[in-house]
Amino acid sequence: MNDIVLQTHGLVKRFGGITATNNVSMTLRRGARHALIGPNGAGKTTLINQLTGVLPPTEGRVELGGQDITALAAHRRVALGLVRTFQINQLWPSLTPAQSLALVVSQRLGRSRRWWRPLGADDAVLAEVATLLTQFHLDEQAHRATRELPYGKRRLLEIALAVALQPRVLLLDEPAAGVPAAERGEILATVAALPADVSVLLIEHDMDLVFSFATTMTVLVNGTVLTEGTPEAIAADPQVRAVYLGDSMAGIRPGH
């Protein structure tokens, strides 16, 4: 059985005379814990925008579960199970985590016209929301307005909302960005505990998070794939150290 869930073939994106991604071919397998790393300006966000349908590639194609989705709109990719979180969280400030999750779950179940009803009015939605609140350590904040939550909790809520869509592929775009050091451990543990059947592509600069989570890593430099391999191989690669990791690897052991 083919276990490839997401694949790119020779993706190129040009902006005038600038080539932001250059012949990027990458494979994400079922249940993957795959990290995409590289210096600022490497083309990571441009690549993710092509995967999600925000930007059309100049050349190349994107396949989800063997289906060519290169020309599909972003919302149609979400419906097929390709879901993304963002570097800057995209939340409803006035809603509580429970309300936000109820809205997304109701929409997914085709009950979006009734999302505003009291949570207890729909047992299926209520049960799923309760599970998600516990899974993402949001029980105590369930009924506080999102704008009042600590930043780390807002990041957790954003991941919870993405998981509520039951994705086949989850793209985590810098989930630890802006999170205070004291709250990063919770982000790390929650990402590590994501459902095993969800294939995850993580874009992240926090090397503690990357090396504790990923089993495969792709290094992007100047829009081109420099190398790909296990965390151990990437950590030991002199090219990667020279162009990106450098001293940031001090004290980090892959898998810990």
PDB file of C-alpha atoms in Angstrom:
ATOM      1  CA  MET A   1       0.000   0.000   0.000  1.00  0.00           C
ATOM      2  CA  ASN A   2       1.303   3.464  -0.892  1.00  0.00           C
ATOM      3  CA  ASP A   3       2.060   5.346   2.321  1.00  0.00           C
ATOM      4  CA  ILE A   4       2.874   8.686   0.668  1.00  0.00           C
ATOM      5  CA  VAL A   5       0.333  11.312   1.760  1.00  0.00           C
ATOM      6  CA  LEU A   6       1.866  14.535   0.433  1.00  0.00           C
ATOM      7  CA  GLN A   7       4.407  14.974  -2.327  1.00  0.00           C
ATOM      8  CA  THR A   8       5.887  17.840  -4.290  1.00  0.00           C
ATOM      9  CA  HIS A   9       7.482  17.484  -7.705  1.00  0.00           C
ATOM     10  CA  GLY A  10       9.952  20.146  -8.831  1.00  0.00           C
ATOM     11  CA  LEU A  11       8.216  23.120  -7.246  1.00  0.00           C
ATOM     12  CA  VAL A  12       9.514  26.431  -8.515  1.00  0.00           C
ATOM     13  CA  LYS A  13       8.236  29.851  -7.500  1.00  0.00           C
ATOM     14  CA  ARG A  14       9.587  32.978  -9.150  1.00  0.00           C
ATOM     15  CA  PHE A  15       8.809  36.549  -8.192  1.00  0.00           C
ATOM     16  CA  GLY A  16      10.164  38.566 -11.099  1.00  0.00           C
ATOM     17  CA  GLY A  17      13.877  37.803 -11.209  1.00  0.00           C
ATOM     18  CA  ILE A  18      13.898  36.152  -7.772  1.00  0.00           C
ATOM     19  CA  THR A  19      13.549  32.377  -7.462  1.00  0.00           C
ATOM     20  CA  ALA A  20      12.043  31.730  -4.021  1.00  0.00           C
ATOM     21  CA  THR A  21      11.783  27.952  -4.375  1.00  0.00           C
ATOM     22  CA  ASN A  22      13.943  26.098  -6.828  1.00  0.00           C
ATOM     23  CA  ASN A  23      12.998  22.581  -7.973  1.00  0.00           C
ATOM     24  CA  VAL A  24      11.789  21.432  -4.537  1.00  0.00           C
ATOM     25  CA  SER A  25      10.754  17.789  -4.420  1.00  0.00           C
ATOM     26  CA  MET A  26       9.723  16.422  -1.040  1.00  0.00           C
ATOM     27  CA  THR A  27       7.772  13.434   0.263  1.00  0.00           C
ATOM     28  CA  LEU A  28       5.675  13.203   3.424  1.00  0.00           C
ATOM     29  CA  ARG A  29       4.677   9.695   4.521  1.00  0.00           C
ATOM     30  CA  ARG A  30       1.684   8.527   6.539  1.00  0.00           C
ATOM     31  CA  GLY A  31       2.200   9.304  10.223  1.00  0.00           C
ATOM     32  CA  ALA A  32       5.311  11.354   9.457  1.00  0.00           C
ATOM     33  CA  ARG A  33       6.990  13.639  11.951  1.00  0.00           C
ATOM     34  CA  HIS A  34       8.841  15.707   9.380  1.00  0.00           C
ATOM     35  CA  ALA A  35      10.560  19.056  10.008  1.00  0.00           C
ATOM     36  CA  LEU A  36      11.377  21.709   7.416  1.00  0.00           C
ATOM     37  CA  ILE A  37      14.221  23.923   8.606  1.00  0.00           C
ATOM     38  CA  GLY A  38      16.507  26.573   7.163  1.00  0.00           C
ATOM     39  CA  PRO A  39      17.678  30.142   7.666  1.00  0.00           C
ATOM     40  CA  ASN A  40      15.410  33.162   7.261  1.00  0.00           C
ATOM     41  CA  GLY A  41      14.784  33.768   3.574  1.00  0.00           C
ATOM     42  CA  ALA A  42      15.325  30.104   2.700  1.00  0.00           C
ATOM     43  CA  GLY A  43      11.894  29.847   1.052  1.00  0.00           C
ATOM     44  CA  LYS A  44      10.081  27.843   3.764  1.00  0.00           C
ATOM     45  CA  THR A  45       6.985  30.058   3.901  1.00  0.00           C
ATOM     46  CA  THR A  46       6.828  30.285   0.109  1.00  0.00           C
ATOM     47  CA  LEU A  47       6.942  26.490  -0.084  1.00  0.00           C
ATOM     48  CA  ILE A  48       4.176  26.113   2.523  1.00  0.00           C
ATOM     49  CA  ASN A  49       2.073  28.687   0.651  1.00  0.00           C
ATOM     50  CA  GLN A  50       2.375  26.544  -2.454  1.00  0.00           C
ATOM     51  CA  LEU A  51       1.393  23.408  -0.535  1.00  0.00           C
ATOM     52  CA  THR A  52      -1.702  25.089   0.875  1.00  0.00           C
ATOM     53  CA  GLY A  53      -2.852  26.873  -2.268  1.00  0.00           C
ATOM     54  CA  VAL A  54      -2.054  30.420  -1.186  1.00  0.00           C
ATOM     55  CA  LEU A  55       0.476  30.740  -4.013  1.00  0.00           C
ATOM     56  CA  PRO A  56       0.391  28.916  -7.350  1.00  0.00           C
ATOM     57  CA  PRO A  57       3.767  27.424  -8.332  1.00  0.00           C
ATOM     58  CA  THR A  58       5.537  28.762 -11.404  1.00  0.00           C
ATOM     59  CA  GLU A  59       6.494  25.171 -12.210  1.00  0.00           C
ATOM     60  CA  GLY A  60       5.930  21.758 -10.671  1.00  0.00           C
ATOM     61  CA  ARG A  61       3.016  20.116  -8.906  1.00  0.00           C
ATOM     62  CA  VAL A  62       1.632  19.118  -5.503  1.00  0.00           C
ATOM     63  CA  GLU A  63      -0.074  15.787  -4.796  1.00  0.00           C
ATOM     64  CA  LEU A  64      -2.186  14.847  -1.760  1.00  0.00           C
ATOM     65  CA  GLY A  65      -2.797  11.120  -1.421  1.00  0.00           C
ATOM     66  CA  GLY A  66      -1.806  10.668  -5.054  1.00  0.00           C
ATOM     67  CA  GLN A  67      -4.279  13.332  -6.258  1.00  0.00           C
ATOM     68  CA  ASP A  68      -2.917  16.340  -8.122  1.00  0.00           C
ATOM     69  CA  ILE A  69      -4.071  19.363  -6.099  1.00  0.00           C
ATOM     70  CA  THR A  70      -1.814  21.966  -7.734  1.00  0.00           C
ATOM     71  CA  ALA A  71      -4.750  23.962  -9.100  1.00  0.00           C
ATOM     72  CA  LEU A  72      -7.127  23.506  -6.136  1.00  0.00           C
ATOM     73  CA  ALA A  73      -8.196  26.488  -4.027  1.00  0.00           C
ATOM     74  CA  ALA A  74      -6.985  26.608  -0.420  1.00  0.00           C
ATOM     75  CA  HIS A  75     -10.397  25.803   1.104  1.00  0.00           C
ATOM     76  CA  ARG A  76     -10.748  22.718  -1.090  1.00  0.00           C
ATOM     77  CA  ARG A  77      -7.376  21.455   0.150  1.00  0.00           C
ATOM     78  CA  VAL A  78      -8.608  21.871   3.726  1.00  0.00           C
ATOM     79  CA  ALA A  79     -11.696  19.823   2.855  1.00  0.00           C
ATOM     80  CA  LEU A  80      -9.388  17.076   1.546  1.00  0.00           C
ATOM     81  CA  GLY A  81      -7.483  17.056   4.837  1.00  0.00           C
ATOM     82  CA  LEU A  82      -4.545  19.442   4.338  1.00  0.00           C
ATOM     83  CA  VAL A  83      -4.649  21.868   7.266  1.00  0.00           C
ATOM     84  CA  ARG A  84      -2.223  24.587   8.346  1.00  0.00           C
ATOM     85  CA  THR A  85      -1.510  26.651  11.439  1.00  0.00           C
ATOM     86  CA  PHE A  86       0.170  30.046  11.113  1.00  0.00           C
ATOM     87  CA  GLN A  87       3.203  31.822  12.579  1.00  0.00           C
ATOM     88  CA  ILE A  88       0.805  34.477  13.906  1.00  0.00           C
ATOM     89  CA  ASN A  89      -2.267  32.890  15.425  1.00  0.00           C
ATOM     90  CA  GLN A  90      -5.583  33.248  13.636  1.00  0.00           C
ATOM     91  CA  LEU A  91      -8.214  33.153  16.385  1.00  0.00           C
ATOM     92  CA  TRP A  92     -11.540  34.708  17.384  1.00  0.00           C
ATOM     93  CA  PRO A  93     -10.552  37.035  20.259  1.00  0.00           C
ATOM     94  CA  SER A  94     -14.023  37.406  21.766  1.00  0.00           C
ATOM     95  CA  LEU A  95     -14.906  33.692  21.724  1.00  0.00           C
ATOM     96  CA  THR A  96     -13.806  31.236  24.393  1.00  0.00           C
ATOM     97  CA  PRO A  97     -11.753  28.136  23.509  1.00  0.00           C
ATOM     98  CA  ALA A  98     -14.876  26.001  24.040  1.00  0.00           C
ATOM     99  CA  GLN A  99     -16.918  28.186  21.687  1.00  0.00           C
ATOM    100  CA  SER A 100     -14.158  28.321  19.070  1.00  0.00           C
ATOM    101  CA  LEU A 101     -13.757  24.551  19.071  1.00  0.00           C
ATOM    102  CA  ALA A 102     -17.528  24.055  18.973  1.00  0.00           C
ATOM    103  CA  LEU A 103     -17.705  26.286  15.905  1.00  0.00           C
ATOM    104  CA  VAL A 104     -15.026  24.300  14.035  1.00  0.00           C
ATOM    105  CA  VAL A 105     -16.338  20.870  15.067  1.00  0.00           C
ATOM    106  CA  SER A 106     -19.907  21.852  14.158  1.00  0.00           C
ATOM    107  CA  GLN A 107     -18.764  23.101  10.775  1.00  0.00           C
ATOM    108  CA  ARG A 108     -16.872  19.877  10.108  1.00  0.00           C
ATOM    109  CA  LEU A 109     -19.933  17.808  11.073  1.00  0.00           C
ATOM    110  CA  GLY A 110     -22.181  19.879   8.812  1.00  0.00           C
ATOM    111  CA  ARG A 111     -23.982  21.515  11.725  1.00  0.00           C
ATOM    112  CA  SER A 112     -22.527  24.991  11.334  1.00  0.00           C
ATOM    113  CA  ARG A 113     -25.963  26.658  11.320  1.00  0.00           C
ATOM    114  CA  ARG A 114     -26.407  25.533  14.902  1.00  0.00           C
ATOM    115  CA  TRP A 115     -22.946  26.299  16.312  1.00  0.00           C
ATOM    116  CA  TRP A 116     -24.284  29.224  18.360  1.00  0.00           C
ATOM    117  CA  ARG A 117     -26.643  27.021  20.392  1.00  0.00           C
ATOM    118  CA  PRO A 118     -25.611  26.181  23.981  1.00  0.00           C
ATOM    119  CA  LEU A 119     -22.800  23.621  23.901  1.00  0.00           C
ATOM    120  CA  GLY A 120     -24.913  21.074  25.757  1.00  0.00           C
ATOM    121  CA  ALA A 121     -27.505  21.122  22.978  1.00  0.00           C
ATOM    122  CA  ASP A 122     -25.403  18.841  20.777  1.00  0.00           C
ATOM    123  CA  ASP A 123     -23.897  15.883  22.611  1.00  0.00           C
ATOM    124  CA  ALA A 124     -21.546  14.874  19.785  1.00  0.00           C
ATOM    125  CA  VAL A 125     -20.042  18.352  19.554  1.00  0.00           C
ATOM    126  CA  LEU A 126     -19.853  18.683  23.328  1.00  0.00           C
ATOM    127  CA  ALA A 127     -18.017  15.368  23.712  1.00  0.00           C
ATOM    128  CA  GLU A 128     -15.466  16.191  21.015  1.00  0.00           C
ATOM    129  CA  VAL A 129     -14.852  19.691  22.381  1.00  0.00           C
ATOM    130  CA  ALA A 130     -14.267  18.264  25.871  1.00  0.00           C
ATOM    131  CA  THR A 131     -11.727  15.776  24.489  1.00  0.00           C
ATOM    132  CA  LEU A 132      -9.868  18.503  22.591  1.00  0.00           C
ATOM    133  CA  LEU A 133      -9.810  20.844  25.600  1.00  0.00           C
ATOM    134  CA  THR A 134      -8.195  18.106  27.684  1.00  0.00           C
ATOM    135  CA  GLN A 135      -5.790  16.995  24.941  1.00  0.00           C
ATOM    136  CA  PHE A 136      -4.496  20.547  24.499  1.00  0.00           C
ATOM    137  CA  HIS A 137      -4.380  21.502  28.192  1.00  0.00           C
ATOM    138  CA  LEU A 138      -7.127  24.107  27.862  1.00  0.00           C
ATOM    139  CA  ASP A 139      -9.638  22.824  30.438  1.00  0.00           C
ATOM    140  CA  GLU A 140      -8.995  25.617  32.917  1.00  0.00           C
ATOM    141  CA  GLN A 141      -9.230  28.272  30.195  1.00  0.00           C
ATOM    142  CA  ALA A 142     -12.226  26.745  28.402  1.00  0.00           C
ATOM    143  CA  HIS A 143     -14.622  29.591  29.217  1.00  0.00           C
ATOM    144  CA  ARG A 144     -12.277  32.589  29.155  1.00  0.00           C
ATOM    145  CA  ALA A 145     -12.247  34.932  26.178  1.00  0.00           C
ATOM    146  CA  THR A 146      -9.384  33.987  23.902  1.00  0.00           C
ATOM    147  CA  ARG A 147      -7.967  37.532  24.088  1.00  0.00           C
ATOM    148  CA  GLU A 148      -7.379  36.965  27.826  1.00  0.00           C
ATOM    149  CA  LEU A 149      -5.356  33.766  27.428  1.00  0.00           C
ATOM    150  CA  PRO A 150      -1.574  33.594  27.893  1.00  0.00           C
ATOM    151  CA  TYR A 151       0.150  33.533  24.531  1.00  0.00           C
ATOM    152  CA  GLY A 152       1.249  29.917  24.880  1.00  0.00           C
ATOM    153  CA  LYS A 153      -2.363  28.858  25.467  1.00  0.00           C
ATOM    154  CA  ARG A 154      -3.440  30.740  22.352  1.00  0.00           C
ATOM    155  CA  ARG A 155      -0.887  28.785  20.342  1.00  0.00           C
ATOM    156  CA  LEU A 156      -2.254  25.548  21.829  1.00  0.00           C
ATOM    157  CA  LEU A 157      -5.784  26.603  20.889  1.00  0.00           C
ATOM    158  CA  GLU A 158      -4.706  27.249  17.334  1.00  0.00           C
ATOM    159  CA  ILE A 159      -3.266  23.723  17.060  1.00  0.00           C
ATOM    160  CA  ALA A 160      -6.427  22.314  18.679  1.00  0.00           C
ATOM    161  CA  LEU A 161      -8.596  24.084  16.084  1.00  0.00           C
ATOM    162  CA  ALA A 162      -6.510  22.578  13.290  1.00  0.00           C
ATOM    163  CA  VAL A 163      -6.760  19.080  14.798  1.00  0.00           C
ATOM    164  CA  ALA A 164     -10.532  19.574  15.200  1.00  0.00           C
ATOM    165  CA  LEU A 165     -10.726  19.516  11.400  1.00  0.00           C
ATOM    166  CA  GLN A 166      -9.350  15.937  11.542  1.00  0.00           C
ATOM    167  CA  PRO A 167      -6.556  16.549   9.021  1.00  0.00           C
ATOM    168  CA  ARG A 168      -4.679  13.877   7.121  1.00  0.00           C
ATOM    169  CA  VAL A 169      -1.746  16.277   6.896  1.00  0.00           C
ATOM    170  CA  LEU A 170      -1.077  19.014   9.450  1.00  0.00           C
ATOM    171  CA  LEU A 171       1.342  21.822   8.611  1.00  0.00           C
ATOM    172  CA  LEU A 172       2.588  23.453  11.816  1.00  0.00           C
ATOM    173  CA  ASP A 173       4.048  26.842  10.916  1.00  0.00           C
ATOM    174  CA  GLU A 174       6.353  27.840  13.800  1.00  0.00           C
ATOM    175  CA  PRO A 175       4.043  26.812  16.678  1.00  0.00           C
ATOM    176  CA  ALA A 176       6.569  28.064  19.249  1.00  0.00           C
ATOM    177  CA  ALA A 177       7.036  31.503  17.634  1.00  0.00           C
ATOM    178  CA  GLY A 178       6.707  34.231  20.265  1.00  0.00           C
ATOM    179  CA  VAL A 179       5.972  31.783  23.092  1.00  0.00           C
ATOM    180  CA  PRO A 180       7.840  32.606  26.325  1.00  0.00           C
ATOM    181  CA  ALA A 181      10.492  30.050  27.290  1.00  0.00           C
ATOM    182  CA  ALA A 182       8.506  28.981  30.372  1.00  0.00           C
ATOM    183  CA  GLU A 183       5.551  27.955  28.164  1.00  0.00           C
ATOM    184  CA  ARG A 184       7.473  26.222  25.376  1.00  0.00           C
ATOM    185  CA  GLY A 185       7.672  22.888  27.180  1.00  0.00           C
ATOM    186  CA  GLU A 186       3.888  22.568  27.016  1.00  0.00           C
ATOM    187  CA  ILE A 187       3.905  23.335  23.284  1.00  0.00           C
ATOM    188  CA  LEU A 188       6.640  20.727  22.747  1.00  0.00           C
ATOM    189  CA  ALA A 189       4.780  18.031  24.717  1.00  0.00           C
ATOM    190  CA  THR A 190       1.487  18.749  22.960  1.00  0.00           C
ATOM    191  CA  VAL A 191       3.020  18.619  19.492  1.00  0.00           C
ATOM    192  CA  ALA A 192       4.736  15.338  20.392  1.00  0.00           C
ATOM    193  CA  ALA A 193       1.381  13.889  21.482  1.00  0.00           C
ATOM    194  CA  LEU A 194      -0.477  14.686  18.249  1.00  0.00           C
ATOM    195  CA  PRO A 195      -2.468  11.728  16.845  1.00  0.00           C
ATOM    196  CA  ALA A 196      -0.158   9.127  15.320  1.00  0.00           C
ATOM    197  CA  ASP A 197      -2.286   8.819  12.177  1.00  0.00           C
ATOM    198  CA  VAL A 198      -1.878  12.518  11.361  1.00  0.00           C
ATOM    199  CA  SER A 199       1.132  13.264   9.168  1.00  0.00           C
ATOM    200  CA  VAL A 200       2.865  16.394  10.429  1.00  0.00           C
ATOM    201  CA  LEU A 201       5.164  18.812   8.621  1.00  0.00           C
ATOM    202  CA  LEU A 202       6.736  21.169  11.159  1.00  0.00           C
ATOM    203  CA  ILE A 203       8.303  24.497  10.189  1.00  0.00           C
ATOM    204  CA  GLU A 204      10.247  25.772  13.178  1.00  0.00           C
ATOM    205  CA  HIS A 205      13.362  27.660  14.312  1.00  0.00           C
ATOM    206  CA  ASP A 206      13.305  26.290  17.881  1.00  0.00           C
ATOM    207  CA  MET A 207      15.862  23.494  17.607  1.00  0.00           C
ATOM    208  CA  ASP A 208      14.832  21.933  20.920  1.00  0.00           C
ATOM    209  CA  LEU A 209      11.350  21.440  19.492  1.00  0.00           C
ATOM    210  CA  VAL A 210      12.596  20.283  16.097  1.00  0.00           C
ATOM    211  CA  PHE A 211      15.069  17.701  17.360  1.00  0.00           C
ATOM    212  CA  SER A 212      12.733  16.305  20.017  1.00  0.00           C
ATOM    213  CA  PHE A 213       9.873  15.902  17.523  1.00  0.00           C
ATOM    214  CA  ALA A 214      11.110  15.097  14.033  1.00  0.00           C
ATOM    215  CA  THR A 215      12.114  11.703  12.683  1.00  0.00           C
ATOM    216  CA  THR A 216      12.919  13.175   9.254  1.00  0.00           C
ATOM    217  CA  MET A 217      14.256  16.631   8.443  1.00  0.00           C
ATOM    218  CA  THR A 218      14.554  18.610   5.215  1.00  0.00           C
ATOM    219  CA  VAL A 219      16.964  21.549   5.107  1.00  0.00           C
ATOM    220  CA  LEU A 220      16.050  24.368   2.722  1.00  0.00           C
ATOM    221  CA  VAL A 221      18.659  26.982   1.771  1.00  0.00           C
ATOM    222  CA  ASN A 222      18.195  29.691  -0.858  1.00  0.00           C
ATOM    223  CA  GLY A 223      15.014  27.999  -2.060  1.00  0.00           C
ATOM    224  CA  THR A 224      16.774  24.692  -2.701  1.00  0.00           C
ATOM    225  CA  VAL A 225      16.790  21.432  -0.739  1.00  0.00           C
ATOM    226  CA  LEU A 226      20.304  21.213   0.703  1.00  0.00           C
ATOM    227  CA  THR A 227      19.827  17.795   2.283  1.00  0.00           C
ATOM    228  CA  GLU A 228      17.302  15.502   3.949  1.00  0.00           C
ATOM    229  CA  GLY A 229      17.734  12.824   6.584  1.00  0.00           C
ATOM    230  CA  THR A 230      17.308  11.730  10.177  1.00  0.00           C
ATOM    231  CA  PRO A 231      17.899  14.244  12.987  1.00  0.00           C
ATOM    232  CA  GLU A 232      21.168  12.465  13.800  1.00  0.00           C
ATOM    233  CA  ALA A 233      22.406  12.805  10.235  1.00  0.00           C
ATOM    234  CA  ILE A 234      21.327  16.443   9.994  1.00  0.00           C
ATOM    235  CA  ALA A 235      22.979  17.327  13.314  1.00  0.00           C
ATOM    236  CA  ALA A 236      26.250  15.794  12.139  1.00  0.00           C
ATOM    237  CA  ASP A 237      26.198  17.285   8.636  1.00  0.00           C
ATOM    238  CA  PRO A 238      29.015  19.866   8.292  1.00  0.00           C
ATOM    239  CA  GLN A 239      27.196  21.677   5.468  1.00  0.00           C
ATOM    240  CA  VAL A 240      24.086  22.149   7.617  1.00  0.00           C
ATOM    241  CA  ARG A 241      26.170  23.373  10.534  1.00  0.00           C
ATOM    242  CA  ALA A 242      27.977  25.836   8.283  1.00  0.00           C
ATOM    243  CA  VAL A 243      24.907  27.392   6.682  1.00  0.00           C
ATOM    244  CA  TYR A 244      22.335  27.146   9.457  1.00  0.00           C
ATOM    245  CA  LEU A 245      22.692  25.274  12.725  1.00  0.00           C
ATOM    246  CA  GLY A 246      26.117  26.432  13.880  1.00  0.00           C
ATOM    247  CA  ASP A 247      26.222  27.070  17.617  1.00  0.00           C
ATOM    248  CA  SER A 248      22.456  26.530  17.988  1.00  0.00           C
ATOM    249  CA  MET A 249      23.184  22.797  18.180  1.00  0.00           C
ATOM    250  CA  ALA A 250      25.217  23.133  21.361  1.00  0.00           C
ATOM    251  CA  GLY A 251      23.830  20.795  23.997  1.00  0.00           C
ATOM    252  CA  ILE A 252      21.028  19.415  21.809  1.00  0.00           C
ATOM    253  CA  ARG A 253      20.759  15.681  21.375  1.00  0.00           C
ATOM    254  CA  PRO A 254      18.295  14.437  18.729  1.00  0.00           C
ATOM    255  CA  GLY A 255      15.317  12.695  20.291  1.00  0.00           C
ATOM    256  CA  HIS A 256      15.756  14.370  23.684  1.00  0.00           C
TER     257      HIS A 256
END
